[in-house]
Amino acid sequence: MASVTAAITRDGPPEAIVAIARGGLIPAVLLAHRLGCRDLRTLNITHTTTDAVHADKTRRPVLTGAVAVDGLAGRDVLLVDDIAGSGDTLAHARHLLDHAAGVRRLRTIVLVVNTANWTQRHQAPTYVGHRVEGWVIFPWEQAATCT
């Protein structure tokens, strides 16, 4: 994460960070601390039917809950997610921020691009931590199940 944080810093710190929930929450919080950005928001977007490995995809990414995009018009925003597979979720979130919120500058970061699923029909993330071919299970996904 240090190398992407350095790249973001060189390009100028964002005025706000928007995490795609749930996967983007942990990396977004880490980035917010490292970049000194206190304006942290969440978009609840899902593109899988469950959290299972190789879960079926919904036809399109689905936005649930309230969208916290008020006050982002004209601002420099960093959009964060854990992984980009097809790129559909990131593209949907990018569209919401560009069109609904009217941000001035939108940069995107993912920890991992799954090259086995990436279709290249969407704009590539601005910053990528790693590229892998296949499914990724992050450490925070292995936490105890809530009962």
PDB file of C-alpha atoms in Angstrom:
ATOM      1  CA  MET A   1       0.000   0.000   0.000  1.00  0.00           C
ATOM      2  CA  ALA A   2       2.982   2.297   0.536  1.00  0.00           C
ATOM      3  CA  SER A   3       3.773   2.611  -3.184  1.00  0.00           C
ATOM      4  CA  VAL A   4       0.199   3.535  -4.175  1.00  0.00           C
ATOM      5  CA  THR A   5      -0.018   5.961  -1.258  1.00  0.00           C
ATOM      6  CA  ALA A   6       3.166   7.627  -2.528  1.00  0.00           C
ATOM      7  CA  ALA A   7       1.724   7.822  -6.064  1.00  0.00           C
ATOM      8  CA  ILE A   8      -1.501   9.407  -4.778  1.00  0.00           C
ATOM      9  CA  THR A   9       0.492  11.900  -2.700  1.00  0.00           C
ATOM     10  CA  ARG A  10       2.582  12.864  -5.767  1.00  0.00           C
ATOM     11  CA  ASP A  11      -0.634  13.475  -7.717  1.00  0.00           C
ATOM     12  CA  GLY A  12      -2.051  15.613  -4.905  1.00  0.00           C
ATOM     13  CA  PRO A  13      -4.056  14.531  -1.870  1.00  0.00           C
ATOM     14  CA  PRO A  14      -7.792  14.028  -2.411  1.00  0.00           C
ATOM     15  CA  GLU A  15     -10.338  16.251  -0.724  1.00  0.00           C
ATOM     16  CA  ALA A  16     -12.608  13.268  -0.057  1.00  0.00           C
ATOM     17  CA  ILE A  17     -12.360   9.485  -0.133  1.00  0.00           C
ATOM     18  CA  VAL A  18     -15.308   7.303  -1.140  1.00  0.00           C
ATOM     19  CA  ALA A  19     -15.185   3.594  -0.293  1.00  0.00           C
ATOM     20  CA  ILE A  20     -17.172   0.980  -2.143  1.00  0.00           C
ATOM     21  CA  ALA A  21     -18.675  -1.066   0.680  1.00  0.00           C
ATOM     22  CA  ARG A  22     -17.837  -3.550   1.911  1.00  0.00           C
ATOM     23  CA  GLY A  23     -14.533  -4.449   0.308  1.00  0.00           C
ATOM     24  CA  GLY A  24     -13.241  -0.911  -0.055  1.00  0.00           C
ATOM     25  CA  LEU A  25     -13.878   0.088   3.560  1.00  0.00           C
ATOM     26  CA  ILE A  26     -10.672  -1.193   5.155  1.00  0.00           C
ATOM     27  CA  PRO A  27      -8.329   0.086   2.423  1.00  0.00           C
ATOM     28  CA  ALA A  28     -10.195   3.424   2.391  1.00  0.00           C
ATOM     29  CA  VAL A  29      -9.747   3.893   6.139  1.00  0.00           C
ATOM     30  CA  LEU A  30      -6.045   3.064   5.857  1.00  0.00           C
ATOM     31  CA  LEU A  31      -5.653   5.535   2.983  1.00  0.00           C
ATOM     32  CA  ALA A  32      -7.612   8.224   4.819  1.00  0.00           C
ATOM     33  CA  HIS A  33      -5.172   7.981   7.724  1.00  0.00           C
ATOM     34  CA  ARG A  34      -2.071   7.861   5.521  1.00  0.00           C
ATOM     35  CA  LEU A  35      -3.235  10.761   3.343  1.00  0.00           C
ATOM     36  CA  GLY A  36      -4.646  12.862   6.193  1.00  0.00           C
ATOM     37  CA  CYS A  37      -8.105  12.963   4.601  1.00  0.00           C
ATOM     38  CA  ARG A  38     -10.923  13.257   7.137  1.00  0.00           C
ATOM     39  CA  ASP A  39     -13.810  13.274   4.633  1.00  0.00           C
ATOM     40  CA  LEU A  40     -14.528   9.552   4.215  1.00  0.00           C
ATOM     41  CA  ARG A  41     -17.774   8.330   2.638  1.00  0.00           C
ATOM     42  CA  THR A  42     -19.336   5.051   1.533  1.00  0.00           C
ATOM     43  CA  LEU A  43     -21.208   3.736  -1.488  1.00  0.00           C
ATOM     44  CA  ASN A  44     -22.996   0.430  -0.893  1.00  0.00           C
ATOM     45  CA  ILE A  45     -22.656  -1.360  -4.223  1.00  0.00           C
ATOM     46  CA  THR A  46     -22.709  -5.121  -4.744  1.00  0.00           C
ATOM     47  CA  HIS A  47     -22.178  -7.157  -7.882  1.00  0.00           C
ATOM     48  CA  THR A  48     -22.286 -10.680  -6.436  1.00  0.00           C
ATOM     49  CA  THR A  49     -25.259 -12.578  -5.064  1.00  0.00           C
ATOM     50  CA  THR A  50     -23.386 -13.830  -1.968  1.00  0.00           C
ATOM     51  CA  ASP A  51     -19.972 -13.542  -0.314  1.00  0.00           C
ATOM     52  CA  ALA A  52     -18.998 -17.077  -1.373  1.00  0.00           C
ATOM     53  CA  VAL A  53     -15.888 -17.771  -3.424  1.00  0.00           C
ATOM     54  CA  HIS A  54     -16.827 -17.583  -7.119  1.00  0.00           C
ATOM     55  CA  ALA A  55     -20.320 -16.289  -6.243  1.00  0.00           C
ATOM     56  CA  ASP A  56     -22.730 -15.651  -9.064  1.00  0.00           C
ATOM     57  CA  LYS A  57     -22.892 -12.097 -10.365  1.00  0.00           C
ATOM     58  CA  THR A  58     -25.971  -9.931 -10.514  1.00  0.00           C
ATOM     59  CA  ARG A  59     -26.807  -8.700 -13.999  1.00  0.00           C
ATOM     60  CA  ARG A  60     -25.592  -5.212 -13.047  1.00  0.00           C
ATOM     61  CA  PRO A  61     -24.003  -3.706  -9.928  1.00  0.00           C
ATOM     62  CA  VAL A  62     -26.686  -2.872  -7.372  1.00  0.00           C
ATOM     63  CA  LEU A  63     -26.686   0.286  -5.255  1.00  0.00           C
ATOM     64  CA  THR A  64     -28.324  -0.191  -1.863  1.00  0.00           C
ATOM     65  CA  GLY A  65     -28.943   2.267   0.938  1.00  0.00           C
ATOM     66  CA  ALA A  66     -28.356   5.975   0.906  1.00  0.00           C
ATOM     67  CA  VAL A  67     -25.724   7.485  -1.356  1.00  0.00           C
ATOM     68  CA  ALA A  68     -23.441   9.836   0.540  1.00  0.00           C
ATOM     69  CA  VAL A  69     -22.451  12.082  -2.342  1.00  0.00           C
ATOM     70  CA  ASP A  70     -23.840  15.402  -1.130  1.00  0.00           C
ATOM     71  CA  GLY A  71     -21.233  18.129  -1.139  1.00  0.00           C
ATOM     72  CA  LEU A  72     -18.815  16.392  -3.505  1.00  0.00           C
ATOM     73  CA  ALA A  73     -19.526  18.626  -6.502  1.00  0.00           C
ATOM     74  CA  GLY A  74     -16.381  20.356  -7.700  1.00  0.00           C
ATOM     75  CA  ARG A  75     -14.089  18.363  -5.386  1.00  0.00           C
ATOM     76  CA  ASP A  76     -11.119  16.030  -5.900  1.00  0.00           C
ATOM     77  CA  VAL A  77     -12.315  12.530  -4.925  1.00  0.00           C
ATOM     78  CA  LEU A  78     -10.529   9.205  -4.530  1.00  0.00           C
ATOM     79  CA  LEU A  79     -12.757   6.143  -5.083  1.00  0.00           C
ATOM     80  CA  VAL A  80     -11.513   2.991  -3.308  1.00  0.00           C
ATOM     81  CA  ASP A  81     -12.309  -0.706  -3.697  1.00  0.00           C
ATOM     82  CA  ASP A  82     -10.507  -3.889  -2.754  1.00  0.00           C
ATOM     83  CA  ILE A  83     -10.659  -5.703  -6.082  1.00  0.00           C
ATOM     84  CA  ALA A  84     -11.681  -5.104  -9.667  1.00  0.00           C
ATOM     85  CA  GLY A  85     -12.898  -8.182 -11.495  1.00  0.00           C
ATOM     86  CA  SER A  86     -14.947  -7.233 -14.532  1.00  0.00           C
ATOM     87  CA  GLY A  87     -14.692  -3.538 -13.667  1.00  0.00           C
ATOM     88  CA  ASP A  88     -18.498  -3.174 -13.617  1.00  0.00           C
ATOM     89  CA  THR A  89     -18.769  -2.109  -9.949  1.00  0.00           C
ATOM     90  CA  LEU A  90     -16.012   0.471 -10.280  1.00  0.00           C
ATOM     91  CA  ALA A  91     -17.572   1.819 -13.492  1.00  0.00           C
ATOM     92  CA  HIS A  92     -20.989   2.084 -11.806  1.00  0.00           C
ATOM     93  CA  ALA A  93     -19.532   3.961  -8.839  1.00  0.00           C
ATOM     94  CA  ARG A  94     -17.506   6.203 -11.160  1.00  0.00           C
ATOM     95  CA  HIS A  95     -20.699   7.035 -13.071  1.00  0.00           C
ATOM     96  CA  LEU A  96     -22.538   7.919  -9.834  1.00  0.00           C
ATOM     97  CA  LEU A  97     -19.757  10.236  -8.709  1.00  0.00           C
ATOM     98  CA  ASP A  98     -19.172  11.848 -12.107  1.00  0.00           C
ATOM     99  CA  HIS A  99     -22.833  12.381 -12.993  1.00  0.00           C
ATOM    100  CA  ALA A 100     -24.863  12.447  -9.776  1.00  0.00           C
ATOM    101  CA  ALA A 101     -22.277  14.171  -7.618  1.00  0.00           C
ATOM    102  CA  GLY A 102     -20.440  16.210 -10.263  1.00  0.00           C
ATOM    103  CA  VAL A 103     -16.954  15.772  -8.829  1.00  0.00           C
ATOM    104  CA  ARG A 104     -14.180  17.884 -10.344  1.00  0.00           C
ATOM    105  CA  ARG A 105     -11.511  15.175 -10.355  1.00  0.00           C
ATOM    106  CA  LEU A 106     -12.102  11.471  -9.820  1.00  0.00           C
ATOM    107  CA  ARG A 107      -9.277   9.025  -9.268  1.00  0.00           C
ATOM    108  CA  THR A 108      -9.764   5.333  -8.522  1.00  0.00           C
ATOM    109  CA  ILE A 109      -7.697   2.806  -6.624  1.00  0.00           C
ATOM    110  CA  VAL A 110      -8.048  -0.938  -6.199  1.00  0.00           C
ATOM    111  CA  LEU A 111      -5.755  -3.198  -4.209  1.00  0.00           C
ATOM    112  CA  VAL A 112      -6.012  -5.927  -6.837  1.00  0.00           C
ATOM    113  CA  VAL A 113      -7.111  -6.324 -10.455  1.00  0.00           C
ATOM    114  CA  ASN A 114      -8.206  -9.878 -11.238  1.00  0.00           C
ATOM    115  CA  THR A 115      -6.829 -10.205 -14.753  1.00  0.00           C
ATOM    116  CA  ALA A 116      -8.785 -13.430 -15.337  1.00  0.00           C
ATOM    117  CA  ASN A 117     -12.043 -11.438 -15.178  1.00  0.00           C
ATOM    118  CA  TRP A 118     -11.008  -7.971 -16.358  1.00  0.00           C
ATOM    119  CA  THR A 119     -12.831  -7.201 -19.596  1.00  0.00           C
ATOM    120  CA  GLN A 120     -10.998  -3.978 -20.487  1.00  0.00           C
ATOM    121  CA  ARG A 121     -14.280  -2.470 -21.624  1.00  0.00           C
ATOM    122  CA  HIS A 122     -14.130  -0.072 -18.677  1.00  0.00           C
ATOM    123  CA  GLN A 123     -11.624   2.596 -17.831  1.00  0.00           C
ATOM    124  CA  ALA A 124      -8.718   1.109 -15.880  1.00  0.00           C
ATOM    125  CA  PRO A 125      -8.254   2.157 -12.239  1.00  0.00           C
ATOM    126  CA  THR A 126      -5.932   5.120 -11.747  1.00  0.00           C
ATOM    127  CA  TYR A 127      -3.892   3.221  -9.147  1.00  0.00           C
ATOM    128  CA  VAL A 128      -3.496  -0.560  -8.814  1.00  0.00           C
ATOM    129  CA  GLY A 129      -1.723  -2.332  -5.976  1.00  0.00           C
ATOM    130  CA  HIS A 130      -1.329  -5.744  -7.678  1.00  0.00           C
ATOM    131  CA  ARG A 131      -2.524  -7.711 -10.657  1.00  0.00           C
ATOM    132  CA  VAL A 132      -3.365 -11.374 -10.166  1.00  0.00           C
ATOM    133  CA  GLU A 133      -5.081 -14.016 -12.218  1.00  0.00           C
ATOM    134  CA  GLY A 134      -7.828 -15.532 -10.122  1.00  0.00           C
ATOM    135  CA  TRP A 135      -9.910 -15.145  -7.010  1.00  0.00           C
ATOM    136  CA  VAL A 136      -8.556 -13.250  -3.991  1.00  0.00           C
ATOM    137  CA  ILE A 137      -9.578 -13.667  -0.361  1.00  0.00           C
ATOM    138  CA  PHE A 138      -8.396 -10.767   1.773  1.00  0.00           C
ATOM    139  CA  PRO A 139      -7.429 -11.223   5.436  1.00  0.00           C
ATOM    140  CA  TRP A 140     -10.458  -9.270   6.656  1.00  0.00           C
ATOM    141  CA  GLU A 141     -12.763 -11.634   4.764  1.00  0.00           C
ATOM    142  CA  GLN A 142     -11.569 -14.507   6.934  1.00  0.00           C
ATOM    143  CA  ALA A 143     -12.817 -12.910  10.165  1.00  0.00           C
ATOM    144  CA  ALA A 144     -15.299 -14.679  12.419  1.00  0.00           C
ATOM    145  CA  THR A 145     -18.875 -14.782  11.188  1.00  0.00           C
ATOM    146  CA  CYS A 146     -21.393 -12.572  13.021  1.00  0.00           C
ATOM    147  CA  THR A 147     -24.147 -14.529  14.732  1.00  0.00           C
TER     148      THR A 147
END
